[in-house]
């Protein structure tokens, strides 16, 4: 694929270009296949499928022209060329433009231009213009006294009258920066919060400043969204509208604590506890880590209308192969909120002998309900281990009420599954105990909701299911383990055991409950390892070991 070289190319590079050019020249890859997670961050950043989540949920319309300004090494270009649109990718660095050409060489709807993002001959030519991770660098490549304003004005010039700008950028007052994590561009904690003192370079903006820049550039209609953990590698997008939707739970969609890609820094305070009251007040928007803005010069722009009802999106794009990857969309309706789920790529359900991935296409969202998991985390943060223990035992007792004595053939089916798929017996002592249908495997505390006023309980999102009955003890162990996993990142901020696990007072209260006596940690570990391997490999018939006679 050819690259057209225009005016004002730049020498920007991050060191990954040579590797990526060789990789994409020598390999024809599925952009959503599993990537080397142990590769350096500079490589993973360009290859992770999570990059595409920023745009993959958007409705771009049935046709049109898209201009991608500052296309980088093509992570988002690779998504855009899958749309029924023509795409022009403009990248200032010729090295990076060459990577795009190798990466997207099979696309027949793509034009690649190596040139500066300003001064292009595209007056009113495009339905959509993107500026993703570009505006913050304007001072380095846009000449003139007000480079950020000029870049936005040029983006508007390239758009049709009813077109839309897609802008993504970090928030200089995001909760990760408030908590002391290094500024993404300079590596200095609090650098953006302190106003970027020192020589000029990349800089991000807070909400009021960015809003003012957009207004001055003529973008009078704006819709704000908040990618989490940030716009670079999001697994969820939350609309500003969701923050004021009564009864809609935003916190479970956010990835906190924030993680430093360099691995050295740790947030100075508990971001979850910080965000809880702000979300309750509908005031968290200005402290989200990143902004995604749909901006237009008129409120009736088609792209604004097409995406207006989406409150949030959650995407699983990097934990399993494409046939198991999913998108969950939360959509405002006349009667409340609907949950819509689908395979991310429109693939049919995979068929397995051992179980299934159940992706329920549509169900009502239970406004005002909260998961047992979130209630437990809240109680621990609030210094109420007894309340956390009561909530966890309430979930356990709910499951016990759904269980039954072993039915004929039930235990035998589970033990046969264990021999065939894991090569060993699990929960041997549970044969004469209580059992649950395998369809409830995912009824952990995160997927069981309770209304705080009525006590009504609902079960949602039973994605992973086994074709045999399962011991009640297995699901109880899974749930308690999940609580421990979710508490582990909060250990620096809470009174939690050094080696992980539940707060001591909570664990002591739980130990007195008869249901905890069913626990079999060794069996849980073996099952958890099998399930992780099965999902990672995209095969619920995965064999963890040779079956024993």
Coordinates of C-alpha atoms in Angstrom, one line a residue:
X1 CA 0.0 0.0 0.0
X2 CA 1.4 3.4 -1.0
X3 CA 1.9 6.4 1.3
X4 CA 1.4 9.9 -0.1
X5 CA 3.9 12.3 1.4
X6 CA 2.7 15.8 2.0
X7 CA 3.9 18.9 3.7
X8 CA 5.3 19.3 7.2
X9 CA 6.2 15.8 8.2
X10 CA 7.6 15.3 11.7
X11 CA 10.1 13.1 13.3
X12 CA 8.0 11.8 16.2
X13 CA 8.7 8.2 17.3
X14 CA 8.4 6.2 20.5
X15 CA 10.9 3.4 19.7
X16 CA 8.4 0.7 18.7
X17 CA 8.2 1.6 15.0
X18 CA 11.0 -0.7 13.8
X19 CA 9.6 -3.7 15.6
X20 CA 6.0 -3.0 14.4
X21 CA 7.0 -2.5 10.8
X22 CA 8.9 -5.8 10.8
X23 CA 6.0 -7.5 12.6
X24 CA 3.3 -6.4 10.3
X25 CA 5.4 -6.9 7.2
X26 CA 6.1 -10.5 8.1
X27 CA 2.7 -11.4 9.6
X28 CA -0.9 -11.2 8.6
X29 CA -2.7 -10.8 11.9
X30 CA -6.2 -10.7 13.3
X31 CA -6.2 -7.5 15.3
X32 CA -8.3 -9.1 18.0
X33 CA -6.2 -12.2 18.6
X34 CA -4.4 -12.6 21.8
X35 CA -1.2 -10.5 21.9
X36 CA 2.1 -10.9 23.8
X37 CA 1.1 -9.6 27.3
X38 CA 4.7 -10.0 28.5
X39 CA 6.0 -7.6 25.8
X40 CA 7.2 -4.2 26.9
X41 CA 4.6 -1.5 27.3
X42 CA 5.8 0.4 24.2
X43 CA 4.9 -2.7 22.1
X44 CA 1.7 -3.8 24.0
X45 CA 0.3 -0.3 23.7
X46 CA 0.2 -0.6 19.9
X47 CA -1.0 -4.2 19.8
X48 CA -3.6 -4.6 22.5
X49 CA -7.2 -5.0 21.1
X50 CA -8.3 -2.7 23.9
X51 CA -7.1 0.3 21.8
X52 CA -10.1 -0.3 19.5
X53 CA -12.7 -0.2 22.3
X54 CA -12.5 3.6 22.2
X55 CA -14.3 3.6 18.8
X56 CA -15.7 0.1 18.3
X57 CA -19.0 0.9 20.1
X58 CA -19.8 4.1 18.1
X59 CA -22.4 4.2 15.3
X60 CA -20.6 5.9 12.4
X61 CA -23.6 5.6 10.1
X62 CA -24.0 3.4 7.0
X63 CA -21.4 5.2 4.9
X64 CA -19.3 8.3 4.6
X65 CA -15.8 9.6 4.8
X66 CA -13.6 9.5 7.9
X67 CA -10.4 11.6 8.4
X68 CA -8.0 10.3 11.1
X69 CA -5.6 13.0 12.1
X70 CA -2.5 11.7 13.9
X71 CA -3.1 8.1 13.1
X72 CA 0.0 6.9 14.9
X73 CA 0.9 3.2 14.1
X74 CA -2.6 2.4 13.0
X75 CA -4.2 0.8 16.0
X76 CA -7.5 2.7 15.4
X77 CA -7.0 2.8 11.6
X78 CA -7.3 -1.0 11.7
X79 CA -10.8 -0.6 13.2
X80 CA -11.9 2.2 11.0
X81 CA -11.1 0.3 7.8
X82 CA -13.6 -2.4 8.8
X83 CA -16.4 0.1 8.5
X84 CA -18.4 0.7 5.3
X85 CA -16.6 4.1 4.9
X86 CA -13.6 5.5 3.1
X87 CA -10.8 6.4 5.5
X88 CA -8.0 8.9 5.1
X89 CA -5.3 8.4 7.7
X90 CA -3.0 11.3 8.2
X91 CA 0.2 10.7 10.2
X92 CA 3.0 13.3 10.6
X93 CA 5.8 10.7 10.9
X94 CA 6.7 8.9 7.7
X95 CA 8.0 5.9 9.8
X96 CA 4.7 5.5 11.4
X97 CA 2.8 6.0 8.2
X98 CA 4.8 3.0 6.8
X99 CA 3.7 0.9 9.8
X100 CA 0.0 1.7 9.0
X101 CA 0.6 0.7 5.3
X102 CA 2.0 -2.7 6.4
X103 CA -0.7 -3.1 9.1
X104 CA -3.6 -2.3 6.9
X105 CA -2.3 -3.5 3.6
X106 CA -5.4 -5.5 2.8
X107 CA -7.8 -2.6 3.2
X108 CA -9.2 -1.3 -0.1
X109 CA -10.9 1.8 1.5
X110 CA -7.8 3.4 3.0
X111 CA -5.7 6.3 1.9
X112 CA -2.5 7.1 3.9
X113 CA -0.9 10.5 3.9
X114 CA 2.3 11.4 5.7
X115 CA 1.9 15.1 6.5
X116 CA 1.2 17.7 9.1
X117 CA -2.4 17.7 10.5
X118 CA -2.9 21.4 9.6
X119 CA -3.0 23.0 6.2
X120 CA -4.5 20.0 4.4
X121 CA -6.6 20.6 1.3
X122 CA -9.8 19.0 2.7
X123 CA -12.3 21.9 3.0
X124 CA -15.6 20.4 4.2
X125 CA -14.7 17.0 2.9
X126 CA -15.4 14.6 5.8
X127 CA -18.3 13.3 7.8
X128 CA -16.1 12.4 10.7
X129 CA -12.7 13.7 11.9
X130 CA -10.8 12.0 14.7
X131 CA -8.2 13.6 17.0
X132 CA -7.2 10.8 19.4
X133 CA -4.2 11.5 21.5
X134 CA -3.1 14.3 19.2
X135 CA -4.3 17.6 20.6
X136 CA -1.9 17.4 23.6
X137 CA 1.0 17.5 21.1
X138 CA -0.2 20.5 19.1
X139 CA 2.5 22.8 20.4
X140 CA 5.2 20.6 19.0
X141 CA 3.9 20.5 15.4
X142 CA 1.4 23.2 14.8
X143 CA 3.0 26.6 14.1
X144 CA 1.6 29.8 15.5
X145 CA 0.8 31.3 18.9
X146 CA -2.3 29.2 19.7
X147 CA -1.5 25.8 18.3
X148 CA -4.3 23.9 20.2
X149 CA -7.0 26.3 19.0
X150 CA -5.6 26.2 15.4
X151 CA -5.6 22.4 15.3
X152 CA -9.3 22.3 16.5
X153 CA -10.2 25.0 13.9
X154 CA -8.5 23.0 11.2
X155 CA -10.4 19.8 12.2
X156 CA -13.6 21.8 12.0
X157 CA -12.6 23.1 8.5
X158 CA -12.2 19.6 7.2
X159 CA -15.7 18.6 8.4
X160 CA -19.0 18.8 6.5
X161 CA -21.5 21.1 8.1
X162 CA -23.3 18.2 9.9
X163 CA -20.1 16.3 10.5
X164 CA -18.6 15.3 13.9
X165 CA -15.2 15.5 15.6
X166 CA -14.1 12.6 17.8
X167 CA -11.6 13.9 20.3
X168 CA -9.9 11.8 23.0
X169 CA -7.4 13.2 25.5
X170 CA -6.3 12.7 29.1
X171 CA -7.7 14.8 31.9
X172 CA -5.0 16.7 33.7
X173 CA -7.2 16.6 36.8
X174 CA -8.1 12.9 36.5
X175 CA -8.3 10.9 39.6
X176 CA -5.1 8.9 38.8
X177 CA -3.2 12.2 38.5
X178 CA -4.7 13.5 41.7
X179 CA -3.6 10.3 43.3
X180 CA 0.0 11.0 42.3
X181 CA 0.5 8.6 39.3
X182 CA 3.1 10.0 36.8
X183 CA 1.8 12.2 34.1
X184 CA 1.6 10.0 30.9
X185 CA 3.7 12.3 28.7
X186 CA 6.4 13.6 31.1
X187 CA 6.6 10.9 33.8
X188 CA 6.4 13.5 36.6
X189 CA 3.7 13.2 39.3
X190 CA 1.4 16.2 39.6
X191 CA 3.1 17.8 36.6
X192 CA -0.2 18.6 34.9
X193 CA -2.0 19.5 38.1
X194 CA 0.8 22.1 38.7
X195 CA 0.2 23.6 35.3
X196 CA 3.1 21.9 33.4
X197 CA 5.9 24.2 34.7
X198 CA 9.1 24.3 32.7
X199 CA 9.8 24.1 29.0
X200 CA 6.9 23.6 26.7
X201 CA 5.8 20.2 25.5
X202 CA 2.8 17.9 25.5
X203 CA 0.0 19.1 27.8
X204 CA -3.5 17.9 28.6
X205 CA -6.5 19.9 29.8
X206 CA -9.1 19.9 32.4
X207 CA -12.8 19.8 31.5
X208 CA -13.5 23.6 31.6
X209 CA -10.4 24.4 29.6
X210 CA -11.1 21.8 27.0
X211 CA -14.7 22.9 26.7
X212 CA -13.6 26.5 26.1
X213 CA -11.2 25.4 23.4
X214 CA -13.9 23.5 21.6
X215 CA -16.4 26.4 21.9
X216 CA -13.8 28.9 20.5
X217 CA -13.2 26.5 17.5
X218 CA -16.9 26.5 16.7
X219 CA -18.0 23.2 18.2
X220 CA -21.3 24.4 19.8
X221 CA -22.7 20.9 20.4
X222 CA -20.8 18.5 22.5
X223 CA -21.3 15.0 24.1
X224 CA -18.9 13.9 26.8
X225 CA -17.9 10.3 27.6
X226 CA -15.3 8.9 30.0
X227 CA -13.2 5.9 28.9
X228 CA -11.8 3.7 31.8
X229 CA -9.1 3.3 32.8
X230 CA -8.2 5.8 30.2
X231 CA -8.7 6.5 26.5
X232 CA -5.6 4.6 25.4
X233 CA -6.6 1.1 26.6
X234 CA -10.2 1.3 27.7
X235 CA -12.5 -1.6 28.5
X236 CA -15.5 0.6 29.3
X237 CA -16.9 3.9 28.1
X238 CA -19.3 5.8 30.3
X239 CA -21.5 8.7 29.0
X240 CA -21.9 11.8 31.0
X241 CA -25.6 11.2 30.8
X242 CA -25.1 8.0 32.8
X243 CA -23.8 10.0 35.8
X244 CA -27.2 11.6 36.3
X245 CA -29.3 8.5 35.5
X246 CA -31.0 7.7 38.8
X247 CA -30.2 4.1 40.0
X248 CA -27.5 3.4 37.3
X249 CA -24.4 2.0 38.9
X250 CA -21.3 3.5 37.3
X251 CA -18.6 2.4 39.7
X252 CA -18.6 -1.3 38.7
X253 CA -17.7 -0.2 35.2
X254 CA -14.6 1.7 36.2
X255 CA -11.2 0.2 36.5
X256 CA -9.7 1.3 39.8
X257 CA -7.2 1.5 41.3
X258 CA -5.4 3.0 38.3
X259 CA -2.2 1.2 37.3
X260 CA 1.1 2.7 36.3
X261 CA 2.2 1.1 33.0
X262 CA 5.7 1.4 34.2
X263 CA 4.8 -0.6 37.3
X264 CA 6.6 1.5 39.8
X265 CA 4.0 4.0 41.1
X266 CA 1.0 3.3 43.3
X267 CA -1.9 5.6 43.8
X268 CA -1.5 7.7 46.9
X269 CA -5.2 7.2 48.0
X270 CA -8.1 4.8 47.4
X271 CA -9.6 6.1 44.1
X272 CA -12.7 3.9 44.6
X273 CA -13.5 5.6 47.9
X274 CA -12.7 9.0 46.4
X275 CA -15.1 8.4 43.5
X276 CA -18.0 6.9 45.5
X277 CA -19.4 10.2 46.9
X278 CA -18.7 12.1 43.6
X279 CA -20.6 9.5 41.6
X280 CA -23.5 9.6 44.1
X281 CA -23.6 13.4 43.6
X282 CA -23.4 13.1 39.8
X283 CA -20.2 15.2 39.9
X284 CA -17.5 12.7 38.9
X285 CA -17.1 13.9 35.3
X286 CA -14.4 16.5 35.9
X287 CA -12.1 14.0 37.7
X288 CA -12.4 11.1 35.3
X289 CA -9.0 10.0 33.9
X290 CA -9.8 10.7 30.2
X291 CA -12.3 12.5 28.0
X292 CA -13.9 11.2 24.8
X293 CA -15.9 14.0 23.2
X294 CA -18.2 14.0 20.2
X295 CA -18.3 17.6 19.0
X296 CA -20.2 19.1 16.2
X297 CA -21.2 22.6 14.9
X298 CA -24.9 21.8 15.1
X299 CA -27.0 19.8 17.6
X300 CA -28.7 17.7 14.9
X301 CA -25.4 16.2 13.6
X302 CA -26.3 12.6 12.7
X303 CA -23.5 11.1 14.8
X304 CA -24.6 12.8 17.9
X305 CA -28.2 11.5 17.4
X306 CA -27.0 8.0 16.5
X307 CA -25.2 7.6 19.8
X308 CA -27.3 9.7 22.1
X309 CA -29.0 6.8 24.0
X310 CA -25.9 4.8 24.9
X311 CA -25.2 5.3 28.6
X312 CA -22.2 3.0 28.8
X313 CA -20.4 0.2 27.1
X314 CA -18.2 -2.6 28.4
X315 CA -16.0 -4.7 26.1
X316 CA -14.1 -7.8 26.7
X317 CA -11.5 -7.7 23.9
X318 CA -8.2 -9.0 25.3
X319 CA -8.9 -11.9 27.7
X320 CA -10.0 -14.5 25.2
X321 CA -10.1 -15.2 21.4
X322 CA -12.6 -13.4 19.1
X323 CA -15.3 -16.1 19.2
X324 CA -15.7 -15.4 23.0
X325 CA -15.1 -11.6 23.0
X326 CA -18.2 -9.6 23.9
X327 CA -19.7 -6.1 24.0
X328 CA -22.3 -5.1 26.6
X329 CA -24.2 -1.9 25.9
X330 CA -26.4 0.0 28.4
X331 CA -29.1 1.9 26.5
X332 CA -31.6 4.5 27.8
X333 CA -35.2 3.6 26.7
X334 CA -38.6 5.2 27.3
X335 CA -39.2 2.8 30.2
X336 CA -35.7 2.6 31.8
X337 CA -32.4 1.1 30.7
X338 CA -31.9 -1.9 28.5
X339 CA -28.8 -4.2 28.5
X340 CA -27.7 -5.4 25.1
X341 CA -25.1 -8.0 24.7
X342 CA -23.5 -9.5 21.6
X343 CA -20.3 -11.2 20.3
X344 CA -18.0 -8.3 19.6
X345 CA -17.6 -9.5 16.0
X346 CA -21.1 -10.8 15.3
X347 CA -19.9 -14.4 15.4
X348 CA -22.4 -17.2 16.3
X349 CA -22.2 -18.9 19.7
X350 CA -19.4 -21.4 20.1
X351 CA -20.5 -25.0 20.8
X352 CA -18.9 -27.1 23.5
X353 CA -19.6 -30.4 25.1
X354 CA -18.7 -29.3 28.6
X355 CA -20.7 -26.1 28.8
X356 CA -21.4 -22.8 27.0
X357 CA -20.9 -19.1 26.9
X358 CA -24.4 -17.6 27.4
X359 CA -24.6 -14.1 25.9
X360 CA -28.1 -12.9 26.6
X361 CA -29.0 -10.5 23.8
X362 CA -31.2 -8.2 25.8
X363 CA -32.6 -7.8 29.3
X364 CA -33.8 -5.0 31.5
X365 CA -31.3 -3.2 33.7
X366 CA -32.3 -3.2 37.3
X367 CA -32.2 0.4 38.3
X368 CA -31.5 1.1 42.0
X369 CA -30.1 -2.4 42.6
X370 CA -26.5 -3.0 43.7
X371 CA -24.5 -6.1 43.5
X372 CA -23.5 -8.0 46.7
X373 CA -19.9 -7.5 45.6
X374 CA -20.1 -3.7 45.5
X375 CA -22.0 -3.6 48.8
X376 CA -19.3 -5.7 50.4
X377 CA -16.5 -3.5 49.1
X378 CA -18.4 -0.4 50.3
X379 CA -18.7 -1.9 53.8
X380 CA -15.0 -2.7 54.0
X381 CA -14.1 0.8 52.9
X382 CA -16.5 2.2 55.5
X383 CA -14.8 0.3 58.2
X384 CA -17.7 -2.1 58.8
X385 CA -16.3 -5.7 58.5
X386 CA -19.4 -7.0 60.3
X387 CA -21.6 -5.5 57.6
X388 CA -19.4 -6.9 54.9
X389 CA -19.6 -10.3 56.5
X390 CA -23.4 -10.1 56.8
X391 CA -23.7 -9.1 53.1
X392 CA -21.5 -12.0 52.0
X393 CA -23.4 -14.5 54.1
X394 CA -26.6 -13.2 52.7
X395 CA -25.4 -14.0 49.2
X396 CA -24.3 -17.4 50.4
X397 CA -27.6 -18.1 52.0
X398 CA -29.4 -17.0 48.8
X399 CA -27.4 -19.6 46.8
X400 CA -28.1 -22.2 49.5
X401 CA -31.8 -21.6 49.1
X402 CA -31.5 -22.3 45.4
X403 CA -29.5 -25.5 45.9
X404 CA -30.9 -29.1 46.3
X405 CA -29.8 -32.5 47.3
X406 CA -27.9 -34.4 44.7
X407 CA -30.2 -35.7 42.0
X408 CA -29.6 -39.1 40.4
X409 CA -26.6 -38.8 38.1
X410 CA -25.8 -35.2 39.2
X411 CA -22.6 -35.8 41.1
X412 CA -21.5 -38.4 38.6
X413 CA -21.7 -35.9 35.8
X414 CA -19.6 -33.4 37.6
X415 CA -17.0 -35.9 38.6
X416 CA -16.8 -37.2 35.0
X417 CA -16.3 -33.6 33.8
X418 CA -13.5 -33.2 36.3
X419 CA -11.7 -36.4 35.2
X420 CA -12.1 -35.6 31.5
X421 CA -11.2 -31.9 31.6
X422 CA -9.0 -31.5 34.7
X423 CA -7.6 -35.0 35.1
X424 CA -8.5 -35.2 38.7
X425 CA -11.4 -35.3 41.2
X426 CA -12.6 -32.1 42.7
X427 CA -14.9 -31.5 45.8
X428 CA -15.0 -35.2 46.5
X429 CA -16.6 -34.5 49.9
X430 CA -19.6 -32.8 48.2
X431 CA -21.2 -35.9 46.8
X432 CA -23.8 -36.1 49.5
X433 CA -24.1 -32.3 49.9
X434 CA -26.1 -29.6 48.1
X435 CA -25.9 -29.0 44.4
X436 CA -26.8 -26.3 41.9
X437 CA -27.4 -26.3 38.1
X438 CA -24.3 -25.7 36.1
X439 CA -26.1 -22.7 34.6
X440 CA -25.4 -20.8 37.9
X441 CA -21.6 -21.1 37.7
X442 CA -21.4 -17.3 37.3
X443 CA -23.9 -16.4 40.1
X444 CA -21.0 -14.9 42.1
X445 CA -21.5 -11.8 44.2
X446 CA -20.8 -9.5 41.3
X447 CA -23.7 -11.0 39.3
X448 CA -26.3 -11.2 42.1
X449 CA -28.1 -7.9 42.8
X450 CA -30.2 -6.8 45.8
X451 CA -32.4 -3.7 46.1
X452 CA -31.4 -1.8 49.3
X453 CA -35.0 -0.9 50.1
X454 CA -37.0 -3.9 49.2
X455 CA -34.4 -6.7 49.6
X456 CA -35.5 -8.1 46.2
X457 CA -32.7 -10.2 44.6
X458 CA -32.0 -10.6 40.9
X459 CA -29.4 -12.7 39.1
X460 CA -27.7 -11.3 35.9
X461 CA -25.1 -12.1 33.3
X462 CA -24.7 -15.8 33.7
X463 CA -22.1 -16.0 31.0
X464 CA -20.1 -19.1 31.8
X465 CA -22.1 -22.2 32.3
X466 CA -21.3 -25.9 32.7
X467 CA -23.5 -28.7 31.2
X468 CA -23.4 -30.7 34.5
X469 CA -24.6 -29.9 38.0
X470 CA -22.0 -28.2 40.3
X471 CA -21.5 -28.5 44.1
X472 CA -22.8 -25.6 46.1
X473 CA -19.3 -25.5 47.7
X474 CA -17.7 -24.6 44.4
X475 CA -19.8 -21.5 43.8
X476 CA -19.4 -20.4 47.4
X477 CA -15.7 -20.8 47.1
X478 CA -15.7 -18.9 43.8
X479 CA -17.6 -16.0 45.4
X480 CA -15.5 -15.7 48.5
X481 CA -12.3 -15.8 46.3
X482 CA -13.7 -13.1 44.1
X483 CA -14.2 -10.8 47.0
X484 CA -10.7 -11.4 48.1
X485 CA -9.4 -10.7 44.6
X486 CA -11.3 -7.4 44.4
X487 CA -10.1 -6.3 47.9
X488 CA -6.4 -7.2 47.1
X489 CA -5.7 -4.0 45.1
X490 CA -7.2 -1.9 48.0
X491 CA -4.8 -3.4 50.6
X492 CA -2.5 -0.3 50.7
X493 CA -5.4 1.8 51.8
X494 CA -7.4 -0.5 54.0
X495 CA -6.8 -2.7 57.1
X496 CA -6.2 -5.9 55.1
X497 CA -3.9 -8.9 55.7
X498 CA -0.4 -8.5 54.2
X499 CA -0.7 -11.7 52.2
X500 CA -4.2 -10.9 50.8
X501 CA -7.6 -12.2 51.7
X502 CA -10.5 -10.8 53.8
X503 CA -10.2 -8.4 56.7
X504 CA -9.5 -10.3 59.9
X505 CA -12.7 -9.4 61.6
X506 CA -14.7 -10.3 58.5
X507 CA -13.0 -13.6 58.1
X508 CA -13.6 -14.4 61.8
X509 CA -17.3 -13.8 61.5
X510 CA -17.5 -15.8 58.3
X511 CA -15.7 -18.8 59.9
X512 CA -18.6 -19.2 62.3
X513 CA -21.1 -19.7 59.5
X514 CA -21.8 -23.4 58.6
X515 CA -21.7 -22.8 54.9
X516 CA -18.0 -21.8 55.0
X517 CA -17.2 -25.3 56.4
X518 CA -17.8 -26.7 52.9
X519 CA -14.8 -24.9 51.5
X520 CA -12.2 -26.9 49.5
X521 CA -9.4 -24.5 48.6
X522 CA -7.3 -27.0 46.6
X523 CA -10.3 -27.9 44.5
X524 CA -11.1 -24.2 43.9
X525 CA -7.6 -23.5 42.8
X526 CA -7.6 -26.4 40.3
X527 CA -11.0 -25.4 38.9
X528 CA -10.0 -21.7 38.6
X529 CA -6.9 -22.6 36.7
X530 CA -8.9 -24.8 34.3
X531 CA -11.5 -22.1 33.7
X532 CA -8.9 -19.4 33.1
X533 CA -7.1 -21.7 30.6
X534 CA -10.4 -22.7 28.9
X535 CA -11.5 -19.1 28.4
X536 CA -8.0 -17.9 27.4
X537 CA -7.9 -20.6 24.8
X538 CA -11.5 -20.1 23.7
X539 CA -12.4 -23.7 24.4
X540 CA -14.6 -24.9 27.3
X541 CA -13.6 -28.5 26.3
X542 CA -10.0 -27.6 27.2
X543 CA -8.1 -30.5 28.9
X544 CA -6.0 -29.4 31.8
X545 CA -4.5 -32.8 32.3
X546 CA -4.8 -36.4 31.1
X547 CA -7.9 -38.1 32.5
X548 CA -7.2 -40.7 35.2
X549 CA -8.9 -44.1 35.0

